[in-house]
Amino acid sequence: MEIIGCDFHCNLSEIHLNQIDPQDHKTQDDAFRAGALSVAVLLNHEFVEPRYRYSRQLDPIVGVSFTGLFDFFVHAFGAEWLHWWKEGRPDTPVGREFKRQEREYLSRWNRVVHETVWDYCDRHGLKRPNRCTTVQPSGTKSLLTGASPGWHPPKAQRFVRRITFRKYDPVAMACIDYGYNVVPSQSDKDENDNLLDDPFDDRCTEWLVELPVEVSWANLPGTDGIDVSKFSALAQFDFYMQVQRYWTTHNTSATIELTNEEVEPLGRRIYEAIRDDEGYISAALLARFEDLQTFPRLPFEPISKEVYEQLNREVVKRRKVEDFHQAMSLYDSGYSEESGPAGCDSDKCLFSDPKDVKESENY
């Protein structure tokens, strides 16, 4: 959990760092002040539920988060920072300098947030939250601006992003007119359990819109040949702990991807972080899965630069409408709660809840 507690509400905001120039400190400060104010002002809300009122009296909780940190630092430090990651973020003179600069950015943002929230609370007679910073899960929201999620590296420099929509969803229909490819979802199969290929097949119930994506720094000099999906678990943990130490005062949403060979060294490193009271709270551990052919139509599929460029040419060739908003207006005259991507693109969502299966067996 990123915000630990019970019987409470947490006011959250998120800064998209990939949209900010690393050299523009004023804009950074303004962005974090805005995020801090947007959570602080909600402390004026009065809950009807007594237990929520009591919880806020004891501990008002706010959380300012960010996403796109990895992208931000690539633009700040260049390809040399990526090569240091590739080497495992070793403790070298160059590495220590990179970590000092990472620390300065993170500490500065932390200070801006806490000063802003506390100043607002003091001026309005509100109890100060004793901690105000976190990194919340940010997979879907990061996609809105093309950011890598939270502090994590992206899945690849270039990849196909597949987003699940219901069949004939207005947004998906607009995507088709704009040139994006659409295929049936992983759950749509024929009588022989083979995946369907035609999205307009009567047996198809859901669509996957395929978007070729390139990270903002993919074409920076010196970044070619760096496979971000191969960064070691210890390097990921080291960067995560930088965020946990110098930015986060709640907890940092973290998923460390590791191979079999990395289980023991990562386990030792986590033990050391707990033993030495470094601030570690928790992180999810995920086995690194590299055989993409076993699971077709994954939500993220890494691709080469050549494939990315080819897919983009095909998108332009299929495009019927040059303006996406115009394409949307052809299928949706106004806001519809049913329009848009599915709430979850995970393959786990395709499995029935054991509770639901058990209940259905009783009828």
XYZ file of C-alpha atoms in Angstrom:
363
model
C 0.000 0.000 0.000
C 1.228 3.482 -0.844
C -0.828 5.158 1.903
C -1.000 3.001 5.025
C -3.985 3.240 7.374
C -7.652 2.389 7.803
C -10.980 4.258 7.863
C -9.556 7.256 6.035
C -9.549 9.114 2.728
C -6.374 10.353 1.079
C -6.287 13.381 -1.215
C -3.986 12.601 -4.154
C -2.431 14.624 -6.962
C 0.172 13.740 -9.570
C 2.869 15.712 -11.411
C 3.810 14.546 -14.921
C 7.537 15.209 -14.881
C 8.013 14.184 -18.505
C 6.270 17.430 -19.474
C 8.752 19.655 -17.600
C 12.205 20.904 -18.640
C 14.807 19.615 -16.109
C 16.590 22.981 -16.303
C 13.425 24.988 -15.587
C 13.374 24.976 -11.776
C 10.645 27.617 -11.551
C 8.199 25.501 -13.554
C 9.089 22.487 -11.433
C 8.411 24.446 -8.232
C 5.150 25.806 -9.662
C 4.008 22.308 -10.659
C 4.685 20.852 -7.221
C 3.077 23.845 -5.494
C -0.031 23.349 -7.641
C -0.083 19.636 -6.781
C 0.347 20.461 -3.093
C -2.444 23.051 -3.091
C -4.832 20.727 -4.931
C -4.576 18.166 -2.110
C -4.406 20.692 0.746
C -7.610 22.497 -0.237
C -9.548 19.218 0.049
C -8.766 19.139 3.771
C -11.591 21.692 4.102
C -14.079 18.962 3.216
C -16.226 17.833 6.148
C -17.095 14.137 6.171
C -20.572 12.954 7.096
C -19.235 9.600 8.290
C -18.043 9.920 11.950
C -15.122 7.503 11.608
C -13.712 9.488 8.698
C -14.019 12.743 10.664
C -12.257 11.136 13.610
C -9.506 9.754 11.383
C -8.883 13.197 9.877
C -8.720 14.773 13.336
C -6.014 12.299 14.299
C -4.078 12.347 11.027
C -5.098 14.380 7.959
C -3.656 12.510 4.986
C -2.570 13.935 1.637
C -0.291 12.518 -1.024
C 1.450 14.375 -3.837
C 2.835 11.937 -6.393
C 4.718 12.118 -9.670
C 5.105 10.049 -12.798
C 7.657 10.128 -15.613
C 10.656 10.469 -13.273
C 12.813 8.160 -15.398
C 12.105 10.193 -18.542
C 12.837 13.417 -16.656
C 16.255 12.183 -15.544
C 17.165 10.913 -19.026
C 16.542 14.420 -20.346
C 18.409 15.908 -17.377
C 21.519 13.710 -17.499
C 21.610 12.325 -21.053
C 22.653 8.952 -22.436
C 25.526 8.615 -19.948
C 22.958 8.163 -17.162
C 21.356 5.307 -19.138
C 24.726 3.622 -19.656
C 25.335 3.867 -15.899
C 21.994 2.113 -15.380
C 23.022 -0.550 -17.907
C 26.148 -1.199 -15.826
C 23.973 -1.634 -12.702
C 24.280 1.893 -11.213
C 27.744 1.098 -9.755
C 29.303 3.133 -6.926
C 31.833 5.032 -9.047
C 32.769 8.738 -9.029
C 30.426 9.291 -11.982
C 27.701 7.251 -10.282
C 28.023 9.164 -7.012
C 27.646 12.430 -8.903
C 24.508 11.171 -10.652
C 23.040 10.099 -7.304
C 23.865 13.482 -5.775
C 21.965 15.234 -8.559
C 19.033 12.801 -8.289
C 18.949 13.512 -4.561
C 18.934 17.277 -5.116
C 15.931 17.128 -7.445
C 13.951 14.774 -5.183
C 14.737 16.681 -1.976
C 13.873 20.030 -3.561
C 10.450 18.799 -4.718
C 9.793 17.227 -1.315
C 10.593 20.530 0.404
C 8.352 22.548 -1.932
C 5.394 20.226 -1.323
C 5.651 20.178 2.455
C 6.233 23.922 2.748
C 3.210 24.599 0.515
C 0.831 22.227 2.299
C 1.881 23.366 5.765
C 1.679 27.053 4.854
C -1.857 26.542 3.488
C -2.936 24.658 6.604
C -1.481 27.301 8.926
C -3.226 30.130 7.068
C -6.596 28.347 7.100
C -6.544 26.910 10.599
C -6.219 23.287 9.484
C -4.203 20.581 11.188
C -0.963 19.925 9.312
C -0.453 16.505 7.711
C 2.844 15.169 9.033
C 3.783 13.661 5.645
C 2.690 14.698 2.166
C 4.604 12.814 -0.544
C 4.144 9.434 -2.174
C 4.407 7.614 -5.497
C 1.057 6.102 -6.379
C 0.416 3.425 -9.024
C 0.331 5.327 -12.303
C 0.152 2.969 -15.257
C -2.970 4.250 -17.015
C -2.618 7.950 -16.155
C 0.989 7.938 -17.332
C -0.201 6.907 -20.779
C -2.129 10.174 -21.107
C 1.143 12.065 -21.557
C 3.406 9.218 -22.676
C 5.250 9.075 -19.342
C 7.007 6.055 -17.911
C 4.959 4.993 -14.835
C 5.974 6.506 -11.498
C 9.729 6.122 -11.002
C 9.991 2.956 -13.136
C 11.859 2.650 -16.422
C 9.528 2.195 -19.415
C 8.972 -1.298 -20.802
C 11.061 -0.411 -23.861
C 12.145 2.595 -25.922
C 9.495 1.649 -28.467
C 6.525 -0.650 -28.033
C 3.018 -1.478 -29.172
C 0.488 -0.474 -26.537
C -2.780 -2.407 -26.714
C -5.774 -0.864 -24.956
C -8.978 -2.797 -24.369
C -12.320 -1.316 -25.488
C -15.775 -2.752 -25.780
C -16.763 -3.552 -29.347
C -17.913 -0.495 -31.333
C -16.863 1.874 -28.534
C -16.951 5.466 -29.941
C -13.321 6.085 -28.976
C -12.236 2.840 -30.625
C -14.218 3.671 -33.771
C -12.493 7.071 -33.902
C -9.142 5.281 -33.518
C -9.943 3.164 -36.562
C -10.725 6.257 -38.660
C -7.509 7.839 -37.400
C -5.579 4.848 -38.724
C -4.849 2.719 -35.662
C -5.136 -1.032 -36.020
C -7.811 -2.923 -34.068
C -7.825 -6.646 -33.263
C -10.073 -8.871 -31.125
C -9.092 -9.167 -27.468
C -7.289 -12.109 -25.867
C -10.623 -13.460 -24.614
C -12.219 -13.740 -28.092
C -11.568 -17.187 -29.589
C -13.140 -19.587 -32.047
C -14.493 -23.091 -31.356
C -10.933 -24.472 -31.509
C -9.661 -21.988 -28.913
C -7.745 -19.967 -31.514
C -7.644 -16.197 -31.279
C -10.004 -14.393 -33.637
C -8.452 -12.085 -36.226
C -11.454 -10.112 -37.475
C -12.643 -7.459 -34.987
C -16.030 -7.355 -36.741
C -16.587 -11.094 -36.325
C -19.908 -11.748 -34.560
C -18.046 -13.817 -31.968
C -15.828 -10.872 -31.047
C -16.920 -8.996 -27.889
C -13.949 -6.731 -27.130
C -11.382 -4.818 -29.137
C -7.708 -4.091 -28.662
C -6.595 -0.795 -30.185
C -2.899 -1.055 -31.091
C -0.847 2.117 -30.655
C 2.824 2.304 -31.701
C 4.590 4.276 -28.950
C 8.041 5.858 -28.743
C 9.401 7.330 -25.496
C 10.353 11.007 -25.574
C 14.103 10.329 -25.368
C 14.256 7.396 -27.825
C 16.159 9.393 -30.441
C 18.620 11.161 -28.152
C 22.243 10.589 -29.227
C 23.806 7.586 -27.528
C 20.589 5.863 -26.476
C 20.574 3.289 -29.280
C 21.340 -0.235 -28.144
C 20.252 0.313 -24.522
C 17.614 -2.271 -23.594
C 15.821 -0.780 -20.592
C 13.951 -4.057 -20.033
C 17.283 -5.681 -19.071
C 18.157 -3.303 -16.235
C 19.118 -5.391 -13.207
C 16.884 -5.851 -10.179
C 19.584 -4.325 -7.949
C 19.747 -1.232 -10.172
C 15.961 -0.896 -9.999
C 16.051 -1.283 -6.215
C 18.821 1.307 -5.898
C 16.807 3.893 -7.830
C 13.627 3.014 -5.930
C 15.460 3.619 -2.633
C 16.644 7.017 -3.870
C 12.979 7.936 -4.351
C 11.950 6.393 -1.027
C 14.670 8.200 0.926
C 14.577 11.661 -0.591
C 11.065 12.163 -1.967
C 8.588 9.821 -0.312
C 7.210 10.246 3.199
C 4.376 7.697 2.818
C 5.414 4.767 0.601
C 6.585 4.351 -2.973
C 4.605 2.161 -5.364
C 7.301 -0.155 -6.702
C 7.478 -3.286 -8.817
C 10.952 -4.786 -9.136
C 11.325 -7.156 -12.102
C 13.876 -9.912 -11.570
C 15.231 -13.161 -12.991
C 15.855 -16.420 -11.136
C 19.526 -15.587 -10.692
C 18.667 -12.254 -9.058
C 16.467 -13.628 -6.271
C 19.291 -14.198 -3.768
C 21.229 -10.934 -4.291
C 18.021 -8.875 -4.240
C 16.864 -10.701 -1.116
C 20.147 -9.841 0.606
C 19.853 -6.200 -0.446
C 16.302 -5.927 0.910
C 17.442 -7.550 4.158
C 20.265 -5.003 4.457
C 17.867 -2.103 3.808
C 15.599 -3.321 6.622
C 18.488 -4.131 8.977
C 20.115 -0.734 8.497
C 16.836 1.208 8.726
C 17.264 2.791 5.281
C 13.565 3.626 4.968
C 12.461 0.576 2.995
C 8.765 -0.282 3.480
C 7.651 -2.601 0.695
C 7.997 -3.411 -2.996
C 6.282 -5.902 -5.279
C 8.542 -8.477 -6.925
C 7.681 -9.672 -10.437
C 9.382 -12.473 -12.339
C 10.791 -11.040 -15.547
C 8.993 -12.605 -18.471
C 10.873 -12.460 -21.731
C 9.168 -15.016 -24.017
C 6.721 -12.665 -25.709
C 5.559 -15.339 -28.164
C 3.901 -17.374 -25.414
C 1.320 -14.677 -24.766
C 0.210 -12.917 -27.951
C -1.443 -9.502 -27.872
C 0.150 -8.404 -24.607
C -0.759 -4.923 -23.291
C 2.889 -3.919 -23.966
C 4.985 -5.458 -26.740
C 8.525 -4.104 -27.258
C 9.422 -3.433 -30.898
C 12.460 -2.210 -32.841
C 12.861 1.255 -34.348
C 12.308 -0.223 -37.817
C 9.047 -1.886 -36.774
C 7.898 1.301 -35.022
C 8.485 3.366 -38.155
C 6.761 0.774 -40.340
C 3.708 0.677 -38.053
C 3.497 4.466 -38.124
C 3.581 4.468 -41.924
C 0.721 1.953 -41.918
C -1.260 4.141 -39.498
C -0.896 7.141 -41.829
C -1.823 5.005 -44.856
C -5.048 3.816 -43.179
C -5.970 7.261 -41.823
C -9.315 8.613 -43.052
C -9.541 11.675 -40.795
C -6.638 14.013 -39.943
C -8.183 15.365 -36.743
C -8.930 12.888 -33.944
C -11.521 15.187 -32.350
C -13.353 15.302 -35.650
C -13.252 11.502 -35.788
C -14.715 11.347 -32.287
C -17.566 13.674 -33.225
C -18.684 11.209 -35.891
C -19.401 8.544 -33.280
C -20.066 10.386 -30.025
C -22.009 13.644 -29.836
C -21.152 14.209 -26.196
C -19.667 12.760 -23.052
C -20.589 9.148 -22.450
C -19.701 7.284 -19.261
C -19.516 4.076 -21.263
C -16.928 5.423 -23.696
C -13.229 4.859 -23.309
C -10.782 2.118 -22.442
C -11.534 -0.696 -20.058
C -10.654 -0.067 -16.428
C -7.974 -2.758 -16.500
C -5.882 -4.137 -19.358
C -4.294 -6.896 -17.303
C -4.686 -10.500 -18.458
C -5.636 -11.276 -14.844
C -8.923 -9.483 -15.454
C -9.807 -12.124 -18.025
C -10.009 -14.838 -15.354
C -13.225 -15.366 -13.443
C -13.285 -14.419 -9.777
C -13.250 -17.717 -7.800
C -16.069 -16.328 -5.655
C -18.211 -15.653 -8.741
C -17.523 -19.120 -10.134
C -18.467 -20.760 -6.841
C -21.680 -18.759 -6.580
C -22.651 -19.589 -10.171
C -22.240 -23.283 -9.427
C -24.910 -22.994 -6.726
C -27.613 -22.093 -9.241
